[in-house]
Amino acid sequence: MADLLGSILGSMEKPPSMGAEERNKAKAQKALLEKQQEAEKKKLDVFRKKMQKCIHDFIKDGKQEKMKFEPMDKVFRAIIHDVAEVAGLTSFSFGLEEEDRYVMLWKKEFAPSDEELLAYRRGEEWDPEKAKELAKQKEAEERLARGDKQGAGVTPAYNYREKYKHLIGEEAAKDAAREMQSNTSYGFVPSSHKRDQRTIEQVLADTRAKKRQKLDESADCLTASASSSVSSSVSTDVPQEAILSQLKTDGSETGVGNS
């Protein structure tokens, strides 16, 4: 088996060997490719540095909110997205590939809304004032649609007012309502009667009058008591002067006459 395989291989022609000229040509092509790659790399590095400076100036400019670049190839757009991400910016690409696709940048505090992005994707220019008017118009249309939907309602199968007329009467509850008048005979007291309308001087005078009335009532009670004591002292032969002296002493102790 081995001898058969060896004889077959020996009968086959050997591949032609590469000559010196072909080797030099392949070597030149390789060198040219490496040179082109190096030039492309250098070109991209230069473009990256240029974009870094451009985006840095854009960030420092307080008047600019967004920046739009010219249409360019995908590799250059990728560099802009990379630099913008490092700088903390928002970036999007718009347009058709290989035709007019470009990059736009926004500062974080002026990030685009969904409506703005949709306008750029449609190839339209974004107008904030026009967008506000369209938003108001859309809101009005939605509100009108909600009102029509609520106003349409559902017609009931029965007229419940007619059905329960014997219970609620001909008039609706709101129409049949009558003004209610308060009845003073049931203990209703106006708020004006609940306040004390007297002045401070009147209150003090009334208080002093009540105290004097109580003192007078106490004096009357003592006088009545003294009279009964005198009458009893007559029957028991007690001297009248002693009884009167005792009454005076009792009156001074109880505070009568000290007002």
mmCIF file of C-alpha atoms in Angstrom:
data_model
loop_
_atom_site.group_PDB
_atom_site.id
_atom_site.type_symbol
_atom_site.label_atom_id
_atom_site.label_comp_id
_atom_site.label_asym_id
_atom_site.label_seq_id
_atom_site.Cartn_x
_atom_site.Cartn_y
_atom_site.Cartn_z
ATOM 1 C CA MET A 1 0.000 0.000 0.000
ATOM 2 C CA ALA A 2 2.786 2.339 0.879
ATOM 3 C CA ASP A 3 4.638 1.484 -2.339
ATOM 4 C CA LEU A 4 1.498 2.238 -4.363
ATOM 5 C CA LEU A 5 1.028 5.637 -2.697
ATOM 6 C CA GLY A 6 4.673 6.505 -3.217
ATOM 7 C CA SER A 7 4.525 5.613 -6.902
ATOM 8 C CA ILE A 8 1.444 7.815 -7.379
ATOM 9 C CA LEU A 9 3.043 10.781 -5.699
ATOM 10 C CA GLY A 10 6.207 10.324 -7.696
ATOM 11 C CA SER A 11 4.309 10.303 -10.989
ATOM 12 C CA MET A 12 2.570 13.660 -10.183
ATOM 13 C CA GLU A 13 4.117 16.902 -11.453
ATOM 14 C CA LYS A 14 5.532 19.260 -8.854
ATOM 15 C CA PRO A 15 3.909 22.742 -8.573
ATOM 16 C CA PRO A 16 5.802 25.473 -10.338
ATOM 17 C CA SER A 17 8.131 27.350 -8.066
ATOM 18 C CA MET A 18 7.690 31.170 -7.630
ATOM 19 C CA GLY A 19 10.259 33.061 -9.470
ATOM 20 C CA ALA A 20 12.208 36.032 -8.134
ATOM 21 C CA GLU A 21 10.154 38.489 -10.169
ATOM 22 C CA GLU A 22 6.870 37.250 -8.728
ATOM 23 C CA ARG A 23 8.245 37.297 -5.212
ATOM 24 C CA ASN A 24 9.316 40.924 -5.662
ATOM 25 C CA LYS A 25 5.915 41.810 -7.034
ATOM 26 C CA ALA A 26 4.088 40.249 -4.043
ATOM 27 C CA LYS A 27 6.465 41.974 -1.686
ATOM 28 C CA ALA A 28 5.790 45.335 -3.338
ATOM 29 C CA GLN A 29 2.042 44.819 -3.104
ATOM 30 C CA LYS A 30 2.311 44.000 0.575
ATOM 31 C CA ALA A 31 4.391 47.083 1.220
ATOM 32 C CA LEU A 32 1.896 49.240 -0.691
ATOM 33 C CA LEU A 33 -1.005 47.817 1.330
ATOM 34 C CA GLU A 34 0.787 48.493 4.597
ATOM 35 C CA LYS A 35 1.570 52.014 3.438
ATOM 36 C CA GLN A 36 -2.091 52.632 2.571
ATOM 37 C CA GLN A 37 -3.201 51.274 5.913
ATOM 38 C CA GLU A 38 -0.726 53.496 7.696
ATOM 39 C CA ALA A 39 -1.921 56.520 5.721
ATOM 40 C CA GLU A 40 -5.549 55.677 6.511
ATOM 41 C CA LYS A 41 -4.740 55.300 10.178
ATOM 42 C CA LYS A 42 -2.939 58.635 10.184
ATOM 43 C CA LYS A 43 -5.891 60.251 8.419
ATOM 44 C CA LEU A 44 -8.315 58.911 11.026
ATOM 45 C CA ASP A 45 -6.066 60.091 13.842
ATOM 46 C CA VAL A 46 -5.968 63.570 12.342
ATOM 47 C CA PHE A 47 -9.768 63.532 11.959
ATOM 48 C CA ARG A 48 -10.221 62.404 15.585
ATOM 49 C CA LYS A 49 -8.026 65.239 16.891
ATOM 50 C CA LYS A 50 -9.942 67.695 14.737
ATOM 51 C CA MET A 51 -13.281 66.457 16.094
ATOM 52 C CA GLN A 52 -11.996 66.587 19.666
ATOM 53 C CA LYS A 53 -11.127 70.260 19.246
ATOM 54 C CA CYS A 54 -14.397 71.010 17.461
ATOM 55 C CA ILE A 55 -16.502 69.329 20.154
ATOM 56 C CA HIS A 56 -14.457 70.983 22.909
ATOM 57 C CA ASP A 57 -15.202 74.409 21.410
ATOM 58 C CA PHE A 58 -18.864 73.447 21.105
ATOM 59 C CA ILE A 59 -19.051 72.568 24.804
ATOM 60 C CA LYS A 60 -17.406 75.843 25.845
ATOM 61 C CA ASP A 61 -19.807 77.902 23.737
ATOM 62 C CA GLY A 62 -22.763 78.648 26.007
ATOM 63 C CA LYS A 63 -24.953 79.882 23.140
ATOM 64 C CA GLN A 64 -24.947 76.617 21.178
ATOM 65 C CA GLU A 65 -27.327 73.824 22.138
ATOM 66 C CA LYS A 66 -26.717 71.419 19.236
ATOM 67 C CA MET A 67 -24.295 70.870 16.351
ATOM 68 C CA LYS A 68 -24.860 69.363 12.922
ATOM 69 C CA PHE A 69 -22.044 67.812 10.836
ATOM 70 C CA GLU A 70 -21.822 67.363 7.111
ATOM 71 C CA PRO A 71 -22.694 63.958 5.581
ATOM 72 C CA MET A 72 -19.738 61.561 5.846
ATOM 73 C CA ASP A 73 -18.736 57.899 5.734
ATOM 74 C CA LYS A 74 -19.563 55.457 8.491
ATOM 75 C CA VAL A 75 -16.017 55.263 9.850
ATOM 76 C CA PHE A 76 -15.889 59.025 10.414
ATOM 77 C CA ARG A 77 -19.352 59.067 11.971
ATOM 78 C CA ALA A 78 -18.208 56.352 14.374
ATOM 79 C CA ILE A 79 -15.307 58.571 15.485
ATOM 80 C CA ILE A 80 -17.675 61.479 16.159
ATOM 81 C CA HIS A 81 -19.995 59.261 18.217
ATOM 82 C CA ASP A 82 -17.002 57.987 20.190
ATOM 83 C CA VAL A 83 -15.662 61.474 20.945
ATOM 84 C CA ALA A 84 -19.160 62.740 21.841
ATOM 85 C CA GLU A 85 -19.724 59.877 24.281
ATOM 86 C CA VAL A 86 -16.433 60.592 26.029
ATOM 87 C CA ALA A 87 -17.367 64.282 26.253
ATOM 88 C CA GLY A 88 -20.793 63.475 27.765
ATOM 89 C CA LEU A 89 -22.897 64.605 24.796
ATOM 90 C CA THR A 90 -25.935 63.080 23.102
ATOM 91 C CA SER A 91 -25.417 62.070 19.451
ATOM 92 C CA PHE A 92 -27.652 60.669 16.711
ATOM 93 C CA SER A 93 -27.247 59.918 12.998
ATOM 94 C CA PHE A 94 -29.894 60.817 10.414
ATOM 95 C CA GLY A 95 -30.322 60.379 6.684
ATOM 96 C CA LEU A 96 -29.746 57.500 4.259
ATOM 97 C CA GLU A 97 -26.582 55.384 4.306
ATOM 98 C CA GLU A 98 -24.123 56.106 1.471
ATOM 99 C CA GLU A 99 -26.163 59.168 0.488
ATOM 100 C CA ASP A 100 -26.680 61.941 3.021
ATOM 101 C CA ARG A 101 -26.289 60.362 6.468
ATOM 102 C CA TYR A 102 -24.900 62.830 9.016
ATOM 103 C CA VAL A 103 -24.372 63.234 12.770
ATOM 104 C CA MET A 104 -25.950 65.713 15.190
ATOM 105 C CA LEU A 105 -24.819 66.447 18.741
ATOM 106 C CA TRP A 106 -26.745 67.881 21.707
ATOM 107 C CA LYS A 107 -25.621 69.008 25.107
ATOM 108 C CA LYS A 108 -27.113 66.903 27.905
ATOM 109 C CA GLU A 109 -29.283 69.719 29.251
ATOM 110 C CA PHE A 110 -30.756 70.249 25.746
ATOM 111 C CA ALA A 111 -31.326 66.603 24.842
ATOM 112 C CA PRO A 112 -33.829 66.231 21.956
ATOM 113 C CA SER A 113 -37.399 65.139 22.486
ATOM 114 C CA ASP A 114 -39.014 62.232 20.684
ATOM 115 C CA GLU A 115 -40.879 64.650 18.400
ATOM 116 C CA GLU A 116 -37.639 66.394 17.431
ATOM 117 C CA LEU A 117 -35.884 63.115 16.634
ATOM 118 C CA LEU A 118 -38.878 61.989 14.600
ATOM 119 C CA ALA A 119 -38.769 65.205 12.573
ATOM 120 C CA TYR A 120 -35.077 64.719 11.727
ATOM 121 C CA ARG A 121 -35.694 61.093 10.788
ATOM 122 C CA ARG A 122 -38.367 62.268 8.365
ATOM 123 C CA GLY A 123 -35.862 64.676 6.852
ATOM 124 C CA GLU A 124 -37.613 67.767 8.229
ATOM 125 C CA GLU A 125 -36.205 70.774 10.047
ATOM 126 C CA TRP A 126 -37.168 71.099 13.687
ATOM 127 C CA ASP A 127 -39.144 74.264 14.571
ATOM 128 C CA PRO A 128 -39.887 74.582 18.311
ATOM 129 C CA GLU A 129 -42.647 77.159 17.848
ATOM 130 C CA LYS A 130 -44.348 75.090 15.200
ATOM 131 C CA ALA A 131 -44.020 72.024 17.419
ATOM 132 C CA LYS A 132 -45.771 73.865 20.278
ATOM 133 C CA GLU A 133 -48.645 74.849 18.009
ATOM 134 C CA LEU A 134 -48.989 71.292 16.736
ATOM 135 C CA ALA A 135 -48.933 69.967 20.310
ATOM 136 C CA LYS A 136 -51.706 72.382 21.342
ATOM 137 C CA GLN A 137 -53.740 71.442 18.293
ATOM 138 C CA LYS A 138 -53.297 67.756 19.031
ATOM 139 C CA GLU A 139 -54.309 68.247 22.662
ATOM 140 C CA ALA A 140 -57.421 70.169 21.602
ATOM 141 C CA GLU A 141 -58.395 67.418 19.174
ATOM 142 C CA GLU A 142 -57.927 64.758 21.853
ATOM 143 C CA ARG A 143 -59.975 66.780 24.348
ATOM 144 C CA LEU A 144 -62.724 67.253 21.762
ATOM 145 C CA ALA A 145 -62.692 63.546 20.978
ATOM 146 C CA ARG A 146 -62.974 62.691 24.685
ATOM 147 C CA GLY A 147 -65.876 65.132 25.028
ATOM 148 C CA ASP A 148 -67.735 63.608 22.086
ATOM 149 C CA LYS A 149 -67.180 60.151 23.479
ATOM 150 C CA GLN A 150 -68.459 61.126 26.896
ATOM 151 C CA GLY A 151 -71.366 63.115 25.428
ATOM 152 C CA ALA A 152 -72.509 60.268 23.228
ATOM 153 C CA GLY A 153 -73.133 57.967 26.170
ATOM 154 C CA VAL A 154 -75.499 55.025 26.098
ATOM 155 C CA THR A 155 -79.250 55.471 25.793
ATOM 156 C CA PRO A 156 -80.985 53.504 28.560
ATOM 157 C CA ALA A 157 -83.597 50.963 27.589
ATOM 158 C CA TYR A 158 -86.104 52.309 30.137
ATOM 159 C CA ASN A 159 -87.177 55.757 31.240
ATOM 160 C CA TYR A 160 -86.591 55.385 34.972
ATOM 161 C CA ARG A 161 -88.195 58.728 35.771
ATOM 162 C CA GLU A 162 -91.403 57.583 34.108
ATOM 163 C CA LYS A 163 -91.165 54.156 35.725
ATOM 164 C CA TYR A 164 -90.776 55.502 39.281
ATOM 165 C CA LYS A 165 -93.007 58.532 38.854
ATOM 166 C CA HIS A 166 -95.316 57.283 41.581
ATOM 167 C CA LEU A 167 -92.381 57.424 44.025
ATOM 168 C CA ILE A 168 -90.407 60.532 43.050
ATOM 169 C CA GLY A 169 -93.212 62.581 41.478
ATOM 170 C CA GLU A 170 -93.279 64.564 38.285
ATOM 171 C CA GLU A 171 -90.400 66.889 39.154
ATOM 172 C CA ALA A 172 -86.777 65.923 39.589
ATOM 173 C CA ALA A 173 -85.263 66.104 43.039
ATOM 174 C CA LYS A 174 -83.247 69.194 42.192
ATOM 175 C CA ASP A 175 -86.241 70.991 40.648
ATOM 176 C CA ALA A 176 -88.546 69.947 43.478
ATOM 177 C CA ALA A 177 -86.211 71.202 46.207
ATOM 178 C CA ARG A 178 -87.616 74.028 48.321
ATOM 179 C CA GLU A 179 -85.915 76.552 50.507
ATOM 180 C CA MET A 180 -85.860 75.341 54.101
ATOM 181 C CA GLN A 181 -86.767 77.752 56.908
ATOM 182 C CA SER A 182 -85.591 77.103 60.425
ATOM 183 C CA ASN A 183 -88.292 76.740 63.091
ATOM 184 C CA THR A 184 -87.504 78.734 66.222
ATOM 185 C CA SER A 185 -90.043 76.760 68.254
ATOM 186 C CA TYR A 186 -87.738 73.739 68.121
ATOM 187 C CA GLY A 187 -84.875 75.325 69.974
ATOM 188 C CA PHE A 188 -83.192 77.144 67.104
ATOM 189 C CA VAL A 189 -81.137 80.031 68.502
ATOM 190 C CA PRO A 190 -79.494 82.502 66.135
ATOM 191 C CA SER A 191 -75.754 82.854 66.500
ATOM 192 C CA SER A 192 -76.189 86.542 67.314
ATOM 193 C CA HIS A 193 -78.127 85.537 70.463
ATOM 194 C CA LYS A 194 -75.371 83.217 71.622
ATOM 195 C CA ARG A 195 -72.830 86.003 72.040
ATOM 196 C CA ASP A 196 -72.546 88.091 75.166
ATOM 197 C CA GLN A 197 -73.201 91.626 73.928
ATOM 198 C CA ARG A 198 -72.284 93.277 77.242
ATOM 199 C CA THR A 199 -69.175 95.398 77.724
ATOM 200 C CA ILE A 200 -66.521 94.669 80.339
ATOM 201 C CA GLU A 201 -67.851 97.481 82.574
ATOM 202 C CA GLN A 202 -71.360 96.017 82.420
ATOM 203 C CA VAL A 203 -70.066 92.540 83.273
ATOM 204 C CA LEU A 204 -68.163 93.875 86.298
ATOM 205 C CA ALA A 205 -71.181 95.916 87.443
ATOM 206 C CA ASP A 206 -73.461 92.890 87.170
ATOM 207 C CA THR A 207 -70.963 90.811 89.136
ATOM 208 C CA ARG A 208 -70.789 93.379 91.930
ATOM 209 C CA ALA A 209 -74.594 93.615 92.002
ATOM 210 C CA LYS A 210 -74.880 89.843 92.411
ATOM 211 C CA LYS A 211 -72.375 89.933 95.292
ATOM 212 C CA ARG A 212 -74.313 92.726 97.028
ATOM 213 C CA GLN A 213 -77.536 90.766 96.569
ATOM 214 C CA LYS A 214 -75.982 87.711 98.209
ATOM 215 C CA LEU A 215 -74.717 89.843 101.128
ATOM 216 C CA ASP A 216 -78.142 91.405 101.572
ATOM 217 C CA GLU A 217 -79.765 87.981 101.600
ATOM 218 C CA SER A 218 -77.228 86.851 104.237
ATOM 219 C CA ALA A 219 -77.992 89.935 106.358
ATOM 220 C CA ASP A 220 -81.713 89.245 106.148
ATOM 221 C CA CYS A 221 -81.144 85.681 107.315
ATOM 222 C CA LEU A 222 -79.086 86.928 110.262
ATOM 223 C CA THR A 223 -81.742 89.483 111.185
ATOM 224 C CA ALA A 224 -84.428 86.825 111.136
ATOM 225 C CA SER A 225 -82.258 84.616 113.277
ATOM 226 C CA ALA A 226 -81.633 87.453 115.699
ATOM 227 C CA SER A 227 -85.339 88.118 116.030
ATOM 228 C CA SER A 228 -86.021 84.518 116.870
ATOM 229 C CA SER A 229 -83.217 84.584 119.408
ATOM 230 C CA VAL A 230 -84.623 87.729 121.056
ATOM 231 C CA SER A 231 -88.063 86.226 121.329
ATOM 232 C CA SER A 232 -86.675 83.085 122.860
ATOM 233 C CA SER A 233 -84.461 85.063 125.234
ATOM 234 C CA VAL A 234 -87.501 86.846 126.597
ATOM 235 C CA SER A 235 -89.014 83.580 127.659
ATOM 236 C CA THR A 236 -85.759 82.334 129.156
ATOM 237 C CA ASP A 237 -84.950 85.598 130.927
ATOM 238 C CA VAL A 238 -81.728 86.192 128.957
ATOM 239 C CA PRO A 239 -80.650 89.854 128.934
ATOM 240 C CA GLN A 240 -81.430 91.611 125.618
ATOM 241 C CA GLU A 241 -78.092 93.436 125.621
ATOM 242 C CA ALA A 242 -76.212 90.135 125.706
ATOM 243 C CA ILE A 243 -78.213 88.796 122.762
ATOM 244 C CA LEU A 244 -77.532 91.908 120.649
ATOM 245 C CA SER A 245 -73.845 91.755 121.532
ATOM 246 C CA GLN A 246 -73.774 88.129 120.469
ATOM 247 C CA LEU A 247 -75.484 88.976 117.133
ATOM 248 C CA LYS A 248 -72.918 91.669 116.370
ATOM 249 C CA THR A 249 -70.116 89.235 117.052
ATOM 250 C CA ASP A 250 -71.662 86.621 114.735
ATOM 251 C CA GLY A 251 -72.167 89.188 111.966
ATOM 252 C CA SER A 252 -68.508 90.334 112.080
ATOM 253 C CA GLU A 253 -67.292 86.752 111.875
ATOM 254 C CA THR A 254 -69.442 85.915 108.831
ATOM 255 C CA GLY A 255 -68.270 89.013 106.932
ATOM 256 C CA VAL A 256 -71.571 90.879 106.798
ATOM 257 C CA GLY A 257 -71.056 94.611 106.336
ATOM 258 C CA ASN A 258 -67.437 94.256 105.088
ATOM 259 C CA SER A 259 -68.272 94.878 101.495
#
